[in-house]
XYZ file of C-alpha atoms in Angstrom:
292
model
C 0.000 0.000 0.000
C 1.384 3.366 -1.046
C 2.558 5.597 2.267
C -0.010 8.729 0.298
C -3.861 7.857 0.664
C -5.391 10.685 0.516
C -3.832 13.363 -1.882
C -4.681 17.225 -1.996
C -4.553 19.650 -5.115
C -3.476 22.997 -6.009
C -4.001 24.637 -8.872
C -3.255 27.980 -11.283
C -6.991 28.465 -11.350
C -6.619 31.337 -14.123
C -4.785 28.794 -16.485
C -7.103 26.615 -18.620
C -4.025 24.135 -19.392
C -3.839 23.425 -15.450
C -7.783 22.943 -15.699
C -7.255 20.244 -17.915
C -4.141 18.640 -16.084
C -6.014 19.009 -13.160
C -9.103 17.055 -14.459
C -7.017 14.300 -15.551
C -4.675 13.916 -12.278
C -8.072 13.313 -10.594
C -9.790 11.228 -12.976
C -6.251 9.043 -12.546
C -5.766 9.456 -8.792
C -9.688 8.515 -8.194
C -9.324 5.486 -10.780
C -6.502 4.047 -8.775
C -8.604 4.376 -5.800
C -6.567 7.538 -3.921
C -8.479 10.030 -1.967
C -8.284 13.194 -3.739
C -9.332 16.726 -1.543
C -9.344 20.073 -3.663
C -8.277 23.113 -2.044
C -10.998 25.935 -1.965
C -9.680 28.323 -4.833
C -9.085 25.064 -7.089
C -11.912 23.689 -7.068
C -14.017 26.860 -7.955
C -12.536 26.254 -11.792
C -12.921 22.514 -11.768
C -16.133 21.851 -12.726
C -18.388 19.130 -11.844
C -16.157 17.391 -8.872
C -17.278 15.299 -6.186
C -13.726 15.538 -4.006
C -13.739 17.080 -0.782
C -12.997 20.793 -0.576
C -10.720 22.106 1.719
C -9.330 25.534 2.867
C -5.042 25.412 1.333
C -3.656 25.522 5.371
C -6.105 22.674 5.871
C -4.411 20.367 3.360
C -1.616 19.941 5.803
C -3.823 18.364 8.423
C -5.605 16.278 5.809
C -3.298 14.681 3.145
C -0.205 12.758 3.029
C 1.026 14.752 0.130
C -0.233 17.577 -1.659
C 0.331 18.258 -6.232
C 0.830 21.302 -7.012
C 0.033 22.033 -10.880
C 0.778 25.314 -12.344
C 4.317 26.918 -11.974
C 6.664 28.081 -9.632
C 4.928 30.223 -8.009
C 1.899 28.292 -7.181
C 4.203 25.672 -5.548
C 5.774 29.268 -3.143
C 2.621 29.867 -2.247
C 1.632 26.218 -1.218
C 4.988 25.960 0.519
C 4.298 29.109 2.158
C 1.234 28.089 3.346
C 1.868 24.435 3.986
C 5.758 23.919 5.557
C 4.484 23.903 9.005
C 2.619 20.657 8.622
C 5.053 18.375 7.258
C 2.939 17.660 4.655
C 5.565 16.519 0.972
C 4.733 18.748 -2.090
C 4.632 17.553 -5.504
C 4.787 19.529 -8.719
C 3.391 19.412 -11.799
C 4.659 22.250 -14.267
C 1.810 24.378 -15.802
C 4.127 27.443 -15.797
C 7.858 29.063 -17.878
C 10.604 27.488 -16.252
C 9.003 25.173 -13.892
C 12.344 24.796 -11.373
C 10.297 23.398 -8.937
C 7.554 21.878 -10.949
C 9.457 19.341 -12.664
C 6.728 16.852 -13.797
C 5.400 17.709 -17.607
C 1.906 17.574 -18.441
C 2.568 14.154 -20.235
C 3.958 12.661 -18.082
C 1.070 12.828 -15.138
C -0.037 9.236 -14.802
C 3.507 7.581 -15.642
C 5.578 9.885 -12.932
C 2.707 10.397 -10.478
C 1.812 6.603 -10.634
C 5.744 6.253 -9.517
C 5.685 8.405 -6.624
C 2.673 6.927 -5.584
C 4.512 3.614 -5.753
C 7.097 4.850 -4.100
C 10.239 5.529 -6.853
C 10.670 9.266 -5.652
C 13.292 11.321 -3.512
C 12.989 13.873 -1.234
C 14.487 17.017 -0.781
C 14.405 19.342 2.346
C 14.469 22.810 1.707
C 14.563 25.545 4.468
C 12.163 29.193 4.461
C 13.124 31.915 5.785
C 10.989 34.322 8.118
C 10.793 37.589 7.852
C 9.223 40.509 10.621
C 9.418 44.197 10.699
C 9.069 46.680 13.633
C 8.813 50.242 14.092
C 9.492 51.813 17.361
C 9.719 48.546 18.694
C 6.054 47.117 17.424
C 5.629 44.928 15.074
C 4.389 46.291 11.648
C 3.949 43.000 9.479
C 5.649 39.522 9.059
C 6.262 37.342 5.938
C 7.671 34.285 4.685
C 9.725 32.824 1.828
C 11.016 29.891 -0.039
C 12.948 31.951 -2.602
C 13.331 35.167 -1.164
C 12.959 38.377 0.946
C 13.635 41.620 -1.145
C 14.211 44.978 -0.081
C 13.586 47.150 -2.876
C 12.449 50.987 -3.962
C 8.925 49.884 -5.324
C 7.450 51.431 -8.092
C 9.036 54.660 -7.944
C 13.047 53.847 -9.235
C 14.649 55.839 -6.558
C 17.903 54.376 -4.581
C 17.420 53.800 -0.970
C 19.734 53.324 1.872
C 20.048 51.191 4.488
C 22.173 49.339 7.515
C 22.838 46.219 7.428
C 23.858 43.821 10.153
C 24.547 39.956 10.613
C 24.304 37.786 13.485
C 24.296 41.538 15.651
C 27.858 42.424 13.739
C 27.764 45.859 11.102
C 28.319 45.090 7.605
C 28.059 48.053 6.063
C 25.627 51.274 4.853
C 24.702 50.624 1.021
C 22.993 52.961 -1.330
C 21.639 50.758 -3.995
C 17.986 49.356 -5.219
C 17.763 47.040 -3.010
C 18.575 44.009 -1.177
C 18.292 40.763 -2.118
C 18.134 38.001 1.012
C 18.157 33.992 -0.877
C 17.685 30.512 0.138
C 19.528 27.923 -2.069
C 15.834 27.023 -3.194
C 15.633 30.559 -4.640
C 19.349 31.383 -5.772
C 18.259 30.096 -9.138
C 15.197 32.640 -9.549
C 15.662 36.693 -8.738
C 18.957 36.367 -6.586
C 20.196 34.942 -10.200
C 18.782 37.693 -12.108
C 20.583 40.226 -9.789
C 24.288 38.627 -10.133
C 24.242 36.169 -7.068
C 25.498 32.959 -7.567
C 23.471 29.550 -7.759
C 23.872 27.227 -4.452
C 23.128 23.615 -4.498
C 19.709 23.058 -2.594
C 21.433 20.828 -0.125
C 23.943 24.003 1.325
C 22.710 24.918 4.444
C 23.409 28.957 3.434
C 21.543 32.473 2.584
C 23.012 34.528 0.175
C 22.594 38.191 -0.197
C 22.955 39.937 -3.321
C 22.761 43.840 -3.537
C 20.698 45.688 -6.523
C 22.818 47.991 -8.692
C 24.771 48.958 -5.592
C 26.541 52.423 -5.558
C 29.919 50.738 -5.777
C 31.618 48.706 -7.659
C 33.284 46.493 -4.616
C 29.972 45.819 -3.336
C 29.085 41.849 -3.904
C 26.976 38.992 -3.126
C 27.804 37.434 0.503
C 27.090 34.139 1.381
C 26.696 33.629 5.434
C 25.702 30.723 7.048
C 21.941 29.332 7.643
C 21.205 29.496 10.939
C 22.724 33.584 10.512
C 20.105 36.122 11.593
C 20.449 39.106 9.015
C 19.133 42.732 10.059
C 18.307 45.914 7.865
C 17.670 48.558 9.353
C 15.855 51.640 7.161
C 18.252 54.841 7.018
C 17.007 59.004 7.562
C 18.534 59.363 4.892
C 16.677 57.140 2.396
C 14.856 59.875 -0.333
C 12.079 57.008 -0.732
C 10.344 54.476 1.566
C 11.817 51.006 0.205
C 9.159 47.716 0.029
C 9.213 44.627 1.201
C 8.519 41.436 -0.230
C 8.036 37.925 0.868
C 8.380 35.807 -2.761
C 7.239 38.679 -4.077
C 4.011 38.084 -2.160
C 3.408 40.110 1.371
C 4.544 43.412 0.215
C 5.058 46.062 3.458
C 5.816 49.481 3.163
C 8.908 50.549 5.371
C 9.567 54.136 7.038
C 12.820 55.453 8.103
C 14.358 53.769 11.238
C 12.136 50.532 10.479
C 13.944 46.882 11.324
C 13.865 44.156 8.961
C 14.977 41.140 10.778
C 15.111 38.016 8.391
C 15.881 34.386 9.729
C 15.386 30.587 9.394
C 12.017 28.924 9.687
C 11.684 26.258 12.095
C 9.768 24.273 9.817
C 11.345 22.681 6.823
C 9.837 22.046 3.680
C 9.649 18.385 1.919
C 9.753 18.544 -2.014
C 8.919 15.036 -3.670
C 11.000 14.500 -7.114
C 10.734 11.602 -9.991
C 13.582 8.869 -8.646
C 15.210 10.752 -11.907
C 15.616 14.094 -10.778
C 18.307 15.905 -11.176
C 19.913 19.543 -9.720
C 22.041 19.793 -12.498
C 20.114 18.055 -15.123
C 17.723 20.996 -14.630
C 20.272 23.921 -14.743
C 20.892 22.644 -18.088
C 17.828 22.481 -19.252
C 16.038 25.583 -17.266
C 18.989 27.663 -18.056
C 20.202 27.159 -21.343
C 23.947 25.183 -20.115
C 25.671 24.077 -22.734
C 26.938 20.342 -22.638
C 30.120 19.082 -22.874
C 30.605 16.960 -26.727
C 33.598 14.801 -24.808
């Protein structure tokens, strides 16, 4: 007997392509006799369903694994929403580059059937948390599996800010921003931005400045369990946002405290026996291959 009975889903509801891959994962997970519970948003644009509905947080509690089909993003958001329960995520790509999807749309009974049987492996990947206070009270909180970003918003102005690790000064940067990356996300916006790409395993955060106003100014990779404060300078000429995957997005005043850490809870990511880090920088990102 496979160690996932009952299996949730999460879906791109505005895509029609994940409607249909989301019509046939159920018509194959029902057929092989799985229990199958929709989360809320989902099943508004699956028609005609008799699966249980369920709130996304409530998934955790429910299922022994929860598919996520769309992109990259819609897995984030499920991770965000899911890490502290345990609960493994699956993904089925419905989306670009599909990094952490990594199942195609033709390949949903043959792969899926697989992990079901249990010819997978696992992967634990680390959040980070993120709270801000002014004066001392707390303002807002966040989460991430890719990232926390300080940046200008939509006004292009450069801001500046302190920056301290593990209670030690780093420096005062005027710059766009501040990228703060897991290994899960040094291969999305951290990438973009110049920082460099860190195996999922490394227990690490990497933070990579935007346009910095200096050239010596790089990407610093500090350990894990580090604790990484900004702190919001008088002197920035605009208030600087922000984000959470680009999800969560607070407005900051001078003097605010950005404190950004590592979750407690750990996220599980269920691959094909296949998978491969490297196999999908290759393919994701265009590597060339060797002819030897």
């Amino acid at each position: 007997m496979s160690e996932f009975q009952t299996i949730g889903l999460v879906g791109r509801t505005e895509s029609e392509s994940t409607v249909v891959s989301l019509k046939r994962l159920m018509s194959f997970l029902e057929g092989e006799g799985y229990t199958v519970v929709l989360e809320e948003g989902t099943a508004a644009s699956v028609m005609e369903h008799r699966v249980r509905v369920s709130k996304k947080e409530k998934l955790g509690e429910l299922c022994d694994l929860v598919i996520v089909v769309g992109g990259d993003g819609s897995l984030l958001g499920a991770a965000r929403a899911l890490a502290r329960f345990s609960v493994p995520l699956l993904g089925i790509n419905r989306g670009r580059l599909g990094f952490l999807t990594d199942i195609t749309p033709d390949q949903v009974e043959q792969k899926v059937g697989e992990v079901l049987s249990g010819k997978y492996m696992a992967e634990s990947r680390f959040l980070l948390d993120m709270s801000l206070t002014r004066n001392g009270k707390p303002i807002g909180e966040g989460s991430a599996l890719n990232d926390v970003v300080l940046h200008p918003g939509e006004l292009i102005r450069m801001i500046e800010f302190d920056l301290y690790i593990d209670g030690q000064f780093v420096y005062t940067q005027r710059s766009d921003g501040l990228i703060i990356s897991t290994p899960t996300g040094s291969t999305a916006y951290a990438l973009s931005g110049g920082g460099p790409i860190m195996h999922p395993k490394l227990d690490a955060i990497v933070l990579v400045p935007l346009n910095p106003h200096t050239l010596s100014s790089r990407p610093i990779v500090v350990e894990g369990s580090s604790e990484i404060k900004i702190v919001v300078s008088d002197h920035s000429i605009s208030n600087p946002h922000v984000t959470c995957d680009g999800h969560d997005q607070i407005i900051t005043k001078s003097g605010d405290v950005v404190r950004v850490h590592k979750k407690p809870h750990r996220l599980t990511l269920v691959h094909p026996i296949e998978h491969s880090f490297y196999e999908a920088c290759r393919s994701k990102l265009g590597w060339g291959s060797s002819n030897l």
